[in-house]
């Protein structure tokens, strides 16, 4: 696939550019609500079905396990069917999972949740490759666009869960099922994108050079990117799962705690947007990683120390700023550390498969620690420790190198 053909696609008619950008934004809208809408109603689900805290945490961990299992397959699916068609399949899985999960039985709850994860995983893996392929000189800007879209809708979903479940009388089932509407909208517009893409030469739709995948696993830089992604996801999904429960221990009501989770995600939007743009401007991202990772760690240390309400609000704000920036940074690094579209897809598949295995333990481990200690001190200390390790991995991932570059240098 030539660079000229890539540039030719990215500079096509304004109508096609607008369609593709709009479609990418809507995909961003669909990447988190099916997960972030769970946290505020997790207590309702637990009490309604009779789950323990650790098994309730599994509801958030299951999509992450699906990410880990599906991510390596997603890159191959994109290579075989084309990125566009594979993303459409991901949306189909997401829609089916949301509908299944809303059927109020234990089996359908867990099965549907896993299918939701499969659909999101396919889109998670292939969207960085789509961005690198279609916007090769605007990676940071386009990553900002879809990660900000993701953050906006993730925050909205968290805030609306309790009002939909209780205020509107939907119950947790229909509250979670509401997000099927967004998946349908995404499916419809992405279907149009696929139809437009099919008018292009077929070799433009598929990845080449996927044989580099095996070599990727031997790259130390790829492993640092993977650890950074996995550990920031560990922290993020722990926040999504347990932050409302933590805040209730500080005296917030269930409804207010749900909106505070929404606030954490809304306050993350500026840093989510800014981090990829900053990352693209500099040859390395080591300092940027340390600053934003530090925000999350300091925020949780502050929560552990406690204090008056304004101080708690400050700690919550720092957690949100750091969490948003590290998410978008990890996704940006998938493109910046890859020399080609194929490498971006393979690095994305590796980082999200191994990374989300780490992330899946977050809600379960934190829930188990709380079950054992009946206090949030040990869980928060664990999050702080993970944040420090994440900073170290991100510092390495921020080096001005491409994956496989080290291997090539050694052979030379």
Coordinates of C-alpha atoms in Angstrom, one line a residue:
X1 CA 0.0 0.0 0.0
X2 CA 1.8 3.2 -1.2
X3 CA 2.0 6.4 0.8
X4 CA 0.7 8.2 -2.2
X5 CA -2.5 6.2 -2.2
X6 CA -3.0 6.9 1.5
X7 CA -2.6 10.6 1.0
X8 CA -4.9 10.4 -2.0
X9 CA -7.7 8.9 0.2
X10 CA -7.2 11.3 3.1
X11 CA -7.5 14.2 0.6
X12 CA -10.6 13.0 -1.2
X13 CA -13.7 15.0 -1.6
X14 CA -14.9 17.1 1.4
X15 CA -18.1 15.0 1.4
X16 CA -16.2 11.8 1.9
X17 CA -13.9 13.3 4.5
X18 CA -16.9 14.6 6.5
X19 CA -18.6 11.2 6.2
X20 CA -15.5 9.4 7.5
X21 CA -14.8 11.9 10.3
X22 CA -18.5 11.7 11.4
X23 CA -18.4 7.9 11.3
X24 CA -15.2 7.9 13.4
X25 CA -16.8 10.2 16.0
X26 CA -19.8 8.0 16.3
X27 CA -17.6 4.9 16.7
X28 CA -15.9 6.9 19.5
X29 CA -19.4 7.5 21.0
X30 CA -19.9 3.7 21.1
X31 CA -16.6 2.6 22.6
X32 CA -17.4 3.2 26.3
X33 CA -21.1 3.7 27.3
X34 CA -21.9 0.0 27.4
X35 CA -19.2 -0.3 30.1
X36 CA -19.3 3.0 31.9
X37 CA -23.1 2.9 32.4
X38 CA -22.6 -0.2 34.6
X39 CA -20.7 1.3 37.5
X40 CA -23.4 3.6 39.0
X41 CA -26.0 0.7 38.8
X42 CA -23.6 -2.0 39.9
X43 CA -25.0 -2.0 43.4
X44 CA -28.6 -2.4 42.0
X45 CA -27.5 -5.3 39.8
X46 CA -25.6 -6.9 42.8
X47 CA -28.6 -6.6 45.1
X48 CA -31.2 -7.6 42.5
X49 CA -29.4 -10.8 41.4
X50 CA -27.6 -11.5 44.7
X51 CA -24.0 -11.2 43.7
X52 CA -20.9 -10.8 45.9
X53 CA -18.7 -7.7 45.4
X54 CA -16.0 -9.6 43.5
X55 CA -18.6 -11.3 41.2
X56 CA -20.3 -7.9 40.7
X57 CA -16.8 -6.6 39.7
X58 CA -16.7 -9.4 37.1
X59 CA -19.5 -7.6 35.2
X60 CA -17.0 -4.9 34.4
X61 CA -14.1 -7.4 34.0
X62 CA -15.8 -9.6 31.5
X63 CA -15.6 -7.1 28.6
X64 CA -11.9 -6.7 29.4
X65 CA -11.4 -10.4 29.2
X66 CA -13.2 -10.3 25.9
X67 CA -10.8 -7.5 24.8
X68 CA -7.9 -9.8 25.7
X69 CA -9.2 -12.8 23.8
X70 CA -10.5 -10.9 20.8
X71 CA -7.8 -8.3 20.2
X72 CA -5.3 -10.6 18.4
X73 CA -8.1 -11.9 16.3
X74 CA -9.3 -8.4 15.4
X75 CA -6.1 -7.5 13.6
X76 CA -6.4 -10.7 11.5
X77 CA -10.1 -10.0 10.8
X78 CA -9.1 -6.5 9.6
X79 CA -6.4 -8.0 7.3
X80 CA -8.9 -10.6 5.9
X81 CA -12.1 -8.5 5.5
X82 CA -10.7 -4.9 5.5
X83 CA -10.7 -2.5 8.4
X84 CA -14.0 -0.9 7.5
X85 CA -16.0 -4.2 7.2
X86 CA -14.4 -5.5 10.4
X87 CA -15.4 -2.4 12.4
X88 CA -19.0 -2.9 11.1
X89 CA -18.9 -6.5 12.5
X90 CA -17.7 -5.1 15.8
X91 CA -20.8 -2.8 15.9
X92 CA -23.0 -5.8 15.3
X93 CA -21.5 -7.7 18.2
X94 CA -21.9 -4.6 20.4
X95 CA -25.6 -4.2 19.5
X96 CA -26.3 -7.9 20.1
X97 CA -24.5 -7.9 23.4
X98 CA -26.4 -4.8 24.7
X99 CA -29.7 -6.4 23.9
X100 CA -28.8 -9.8 25.4
X101 CA -27.5 -8.2 28.6
X102 CA -30.7 -6.3 29.2
X103 CA -32.6 -9.6 29.6
X104 CA -32.8 -9.9 33.4
X105 CA -31.2 -13.4 34.0
X106 CA -27.8 -14.1 35.4
X107 CA -26.7 -16.0 32.3
X108 CA -27.8 -13.4 29.8
X109 CA -26.3 -10.7 31.9
X110 CA -22.8 -12.3 31.9
X111 CA -23.1 -13.6 28.3
X112 CA -24.3 -10.3 26.9
X113 CA -21.6 -8.5 28.8
X114 CA -18.9 -10.7 27.2
X115 CA -20.4 -10.1 23.7
X116 CA -20.3 -6.4 24.3
X117 CA -16.6 -6.7 25.0
X118 CA -16.0 -8.7 21.8
X119 CA -17.6 -5.9 19.7
X120 CA -15.8 -3.1 21.5
X121 CA -12.5 -5.0 21.2
X122 CA -12.7 -5.2 17.4
X123 CA -13.3 -1.5 17.2
X124 CA -10.6 -0.7 19.8
X125 CA -8.0 -2.6 17.8
X126 CA -8.8 -1.4 14.3
X127 CA -9.6 2.2 14.9
X128 CA -6.0 3.3 15.5
X129 CA -5.1 1.5 12.2
X130 CA -7.9 3.2 10.4
X131 CA -6.7 6.6 11.6
X132 CA -3.1 5.9 10.6
X133 CA -4.3 4.6 7.2
X134 CA -6.7 7.3 6.3
X135 CA -5.1 10.3 8.1
X136 CA -1.4 9.5 8.1
X137 CA -0.3 13.1 8.8
X138 CA -3.1 13.8 11.3
X139 CA -2.8 10.9 13.7
X140 CA -2.7 13.1 16.9
X141 CA -5.6 15.3 15.8
X142 CA -7.8 12.4 14.7
X143 CA -7.0 10.4 17.8
X144 CA -8.0 13.5 19.8
X145 CA -11.3 13.6 17.9
X146 CA -12.4 10.0 18.6
X147 CA -11.0 9.7 22.1
X148 CA -12.7 13.0 23.1
X149 CA -15.9 11.6 21.6
X150 CA -15.4 8.5 23.6
X151 CA -14.8 10.5 26.8
X152 CA -17.9 12.7 26.3
X153 CA -20.3 9.7 25.8
X154 CA -18.6 7.7 28.6
X155 CA -19.3 10.5 31.0
X156 CA -22.8 11.0 29.8
X157 CA -23.6 7.3 30.2
X158 CA -22.3 7.3 33.8
X159 CA -24.3 10.3 34.7
X160 CA -27.6 9.0 33.2
X161 CA -27.5 5.5 34.5
X162 CA -29.1 6.2 37.9
X163 CA -31.7 8.7 36.6
X164 CA -32.7 6.2 33.9
X165 CA -32.8 3.3 36.3
X166 CA -34.6 5.0 39.2
X167 CA -35.9 8.4 38.0
X168 CA -37.5 7.1 34.8
X169 CA -38.4 3.8 36.4
X170 CA -36.5 1.8 33.7
X171 CA -34.7 -0.4 36.2
X172 CA -31.0 -1.4 35.6
X173 CA -32.0 -3.6 32.6
X174 CA -33.5 -0.9 30.4
X175 CA -31.1 1.7 31.7
X176 CA -28.2 -0.4 30.2
X177 CA -30.3 -1.3 27.2
X178 CA -30.8 2.3 26.2
X179 CA -27.3 2.4 24.6
X180 CA -28.5 0.0 21.9
X181 CA -29.9 3.2 20.2
X182 CA -26.4 4.6 19.8
X183 CA -25.1 1.3 18.5
X184 CA -27.9 1.2 15.8
X185 CA -27.0 4.8 14.7
X186 CA -23.3 3.8 14.5
X187 CA -24.1 0.7 12.5
X188 CA -26.1 2.7 10.0
X189 CA -23.5 5.4 9.3
X190 CA -20.6 2.9 9.3
X191 CA -22.5 0.8 6.8
X192 CA -22.5 3.8 4.5
X193 CA -18.8 4.3 5.0
X194 CA -18.2 0.6 4.0
X195 CA -20.3 1.1 0.9
X196 CA -18.2 4.2 0.0
X197 CA -14.9 2.4 0.7
X198 CA -15.9 -0.4 -1.6
X199 CA -15.7 2.0 -4.5
X200 CA -12.0 2.3 -3.9
X201 CA -9.4 -0.2 -5.2
X202 CA -9.7 -3.4 -3.0
X203 CA -6.0 -3.3 -2.0
X204 CA -6.7 -0.1 -0.2
X205 CA -9.1 -1.8 2.2
X206 CA -6.8 -4.4 3.6
X207 CA -3.6 -4.5 5.7
X208 CA -0.4 -5.8 4.3
X209 CA 2.6 -7.2 6.1
X210 CA 0.7 -8.8 9.0
X211 CA 3.6 -11.3 9.3
X212 CA 5.3 -8.7 11.5
X213 CA 2.9 -9.7 14.3
X214 CA 5.2 -12.5 15.6
X215 CA 8.2 -10.2 15.7
X216 CA 6.2 -7.6 17.6
X217 CA 6.2 -9.9 20.7
X218 CA 10.0 -9.7 20.8
X219 CA 10.1 -5.9 20.9
X220 CA 10.8 -4.3 24.3
X221 CA 9.2 -1.1 23.2
X222 CA 6.0 -3.0 22.2
X223 CA 6.0 -4.5 25.7
X224 CA 6.3 -1.0 27.3
X225 CA 3.4 0.3 25.2
X226 CA 1.5 -2.8 26.2
X227 CA 2.1 -2.4 29.9
X228 CA 1.3 1.3 29.8
X229 CA -2.0 0.5 28.1
X230 CA -2.8 -2.4 30.4
X231 CA -2.1 -0.5 33.7
X232 CA -3.9 2.7 32.7
X233 CA -6.8 0.4 31.8
X234 CA -6.5 -1.3 35.2
X235 CA -6.9 2.1 36.9
X236 CA -9.6 3.4 34.5
X237 CA -11.9 0.4 34.8
X238 CA -11.4 0.3 38.5
X239 CA -12.6 3.9 38.6
X240 CA -15.6 3.0 36.4
X241 CA -16.5 0.1 38.6
X242 CA -15.9 1.2 42.1
X243 CA -15.5 5.0 42.3
X244 CA -19.2 5.6 43.2
X245 CA -18.9 3.0 46.0
X246 CA -15.7 4.7 47.2
X247 CA -17.3 8.1 47.2
X248 CA -20.3 6.9 49.2
X249 CA -17.8 6.1 52.0
X250 CA -17.0 9.8 51.9
X251 CA -20.6 10.7 52.6
X252 CA -21.9 11.2 49.0
X253 CA -25.4 9.8 48.2
X254 CA -25.7 7.0 45.5
X255 CA -27.0 9.5 43.0
X256 CA -24.4 12.1 43.7
X257 CA -21.6 9.5 43.6
X258 CA -22.9 8.5 40.2
X259 CA -22.7 12.1 39.0
X260 CA -19.3 12.4 40.5
X261 CA -18.1 9.5 38.3
X262 CA -19.7 11.4 35.4
X263 CA -17.8 14.5 36.6
X264 CA -14.5 12.6 36.6
X265 CA -15.0 11.7 33.0
X266 CA -16.2 15.2 32.0
X267 CA -13.2 16.8 33.6
X268 CA -11.0 14.4 31.7
X269 CA -12.3 15.7 28.3
X270 CA -9.8 18.6 27.9
X271 CA -6.8 16.4 28.8
X272 CA -8.2 13.6 26.6
X273 CA -8.3 16.0 23.7
X274 CA -5.0 17.8 24.5
X275 CA -2.7 14.8 25.2
X276 CA -2.6 13.3 21.7
X277 CA -2.0 16.7 20.1
X278 CA 0.9 17.4 22.5
X279 CA 2.2 13.9 21.9
X280 CA 2.4 14.4 18.1
X281 CA 4.2 17.7 18.5
X282 CA 7.2 16.3 20.3
X283 CA 9.7 13.7 19.2
X284 CA 9.2 11.8 22.5
X285 CA 6.4 11.7 25.0
X286 CA 8.3 10.8 28.2
X287 CA 7.6 14.0 30.0
X288 CA 3.9 14.1 29.0
X289 CA 3.4 10.6 30.3
X290 CA 5.0 11.4 33.7
X291 CA 2.9 14.6 34.2
X292 CA -0.5 13.0 33.4
X293 CA 0.2 9.7 35.1
X294 CA 1.3 11.6 38.2
X295 CA -2.1 13.4 38.3
X296 CA -3.9 10.1 38.7
X297 CA -1.5 8.9 41.4
X298 CA -1.5 12.1 43.4
X299 CA -5.3 12.2 43.1
X300 CA -5.7 8.8 44.7
X301 CA -3.2 9.6 47.4
X302 CA -5.2 12.7 48.2
X303 CA -8.4 10.6 48.5
X304 CA -6.6 8.3 50.8
X305 CA -5.5 11.3 53.0
X306 CA -9.1 12.6 53.0
X307 CA -9.9 16.2 54.1
X308 CA -12.8 18.7 53.7
X309 CA -15.1 18.5 50.7
X310 CA -13.3 21.1 48.6
X311 CA -10.1 19.1 48.9
X312 CA -11.8 15.8 48.0
X313 CA -13.2 17.6 45.0
X314 CA -9.6 18.6 44.0
X315 CA -8.4 15.0 44.3
X316 CA -11.3 13.8 42.2
X317 CA -10.5 16.4 39.6
X318 CA -6.8 15.3 39.4
X319 CA -7.9 11.6 39.0
X320 CA -10.1 12.6 36.1
X321 CA -7.4 14.7 34.3
X322 CA -4.9 11.9 34.6
X323 CA -7.2 9.1 33.7
X324 CA -8.4 10.9 30.5
X325 CA -5.0 11.9 29.3
X326 CA -3.4 8.4 29.8
X327 CA -6.2 6.7 27.9
X328 CA -5.8 8.9 24.8
X329 CA -2.0 8.8 25.2
X330 CA -2.0 5.0 25.2
X331 CA -4.1 5.0 22.0
X332 CA -1.9 7.6 20.4
X333 CA 1.3 5.6 21.1
X334 CA -0.2 2.7 19.2
X335 CA 0.1 4.8 16.0
X336 CA 3.2 6.9 16.9
X337 CA 5.3 3.8 17.8
X338 CA 4.4 2.0 14.5
X339 CA 6.0 2.7 11.2
X340 CA 3.2 1.3 9.1
X341 CA -0.5 0.7 9.2
X342 CA 0.1 -3.1 9.5
X343 CA 2.4 -2.5 12.5
X344 CA -0.2 -0.2 14.1
X345 CA -2.8 -3.0 13.9
X346 CA -0.4 -5.6 15.2
X347 CA 0.8 -3.4 18.0
X348 CA -2.8 -2.5 18.9
X349 CA -3.8 -6.2 18.9
X350 CA -0.8 -7.1 21.2
X351 CA -1.2 -4.1 23.5
X352 CA -4.9 -4.6 23.9
X353 CA -4.8 -8.4 24.3
X354 CA -2.1 -8.5 27.0
X355 CA -3.0 -5.1 28.4
X356 CA -6.6 -5.9 29.0
X357 CA -5.7 -9.2 30.8
X358 CA -4.0 -6.8 33.3
X359 CA -7.0 -4.5 33.2
X360 CA -9.5 -7.3 33.8
X361 CA -8.0 -7.9 37.2
X362 CA -8.7 -4.4 38.3
X363 CA -12.3 -4.4 39.3
X364 CA -12.1 -8.0 40.7
X365 CA -8.9 -7.4 42.7
X366 CA -10.2 -4.1 44.1
X367 CA -13.6 -5.7 44.9
X368 CA -11.9 -8.7 46.6
X369 CA -9.6 -6.4 48.7
X370 CA -12.7 -4.5 49.9
X371 CA -14.5 -7.7 50.7
X372 CA -11.5 -8.8 52.8
X373 CA -10.7 -5.5 54.5
X374 CA -14.1 -3.8 54.5
X375 CA -12.2 -0.5 53.9
X376 CA -11.0 1.4 50.8
X377 CA -7.5 2.0 52.2
X378 CA -5.9 -1.2 50.8
X379 CA -7.7 -0.9 47.4
X380 CA -6.6 2.7 47.0
X381 CA -3.0 1.9 47.9
X382 CA -3.0 -0.8 45.3
X383 CA -4.2 1.7 42.7
X384 CA -1.4 4.0 43.7
X385 CA 1.2 1.3 43.3
X386 CA -0.2 0.4 39.8
X387 CA -0.1 4.1 38.9
X388 CA 3.6 4.3 39.7
X389 CA 4.5 1.2 37.6
X390 CA 2.3 2.6 34.8
X391 CA 4.4 5.8 34.9
X392 CA 7.6 3.8 34.5
X393 CA 6.2 1.7 31.6
X394 CA 4.9 4.9 29.9
X395 CA 8.3 6.6 30.2
X396 CA 9.8 3.8 28.2
X397 CA 6.9 3.7 25.7
X398 CA 7.4 7.5 25.1
X399 CA 10.9 7.0 23.6
X400 CA 11.4 8.3 20.1
X401 CA 11.5 4.9 18.3
X402 CA 9.4 2.6 16.2
X403 CA 8.6 -0.9 17.3
X404 CA 10.9 -3.4 15.5
X405 CA 13.5 -0.7 15.1
X406 CA 15.6 -2.1 17.9
X407 CA 15.4 -5.6 16.3
X408 CA 16.6 -4.1 13.0
X409 CA 19.5 -2.3 14.7
X410 CA 20.6 -5.5 16.4
X411 CA 20.6 -7.4 13.1
X412 CA 22.6 -4.6 11.4

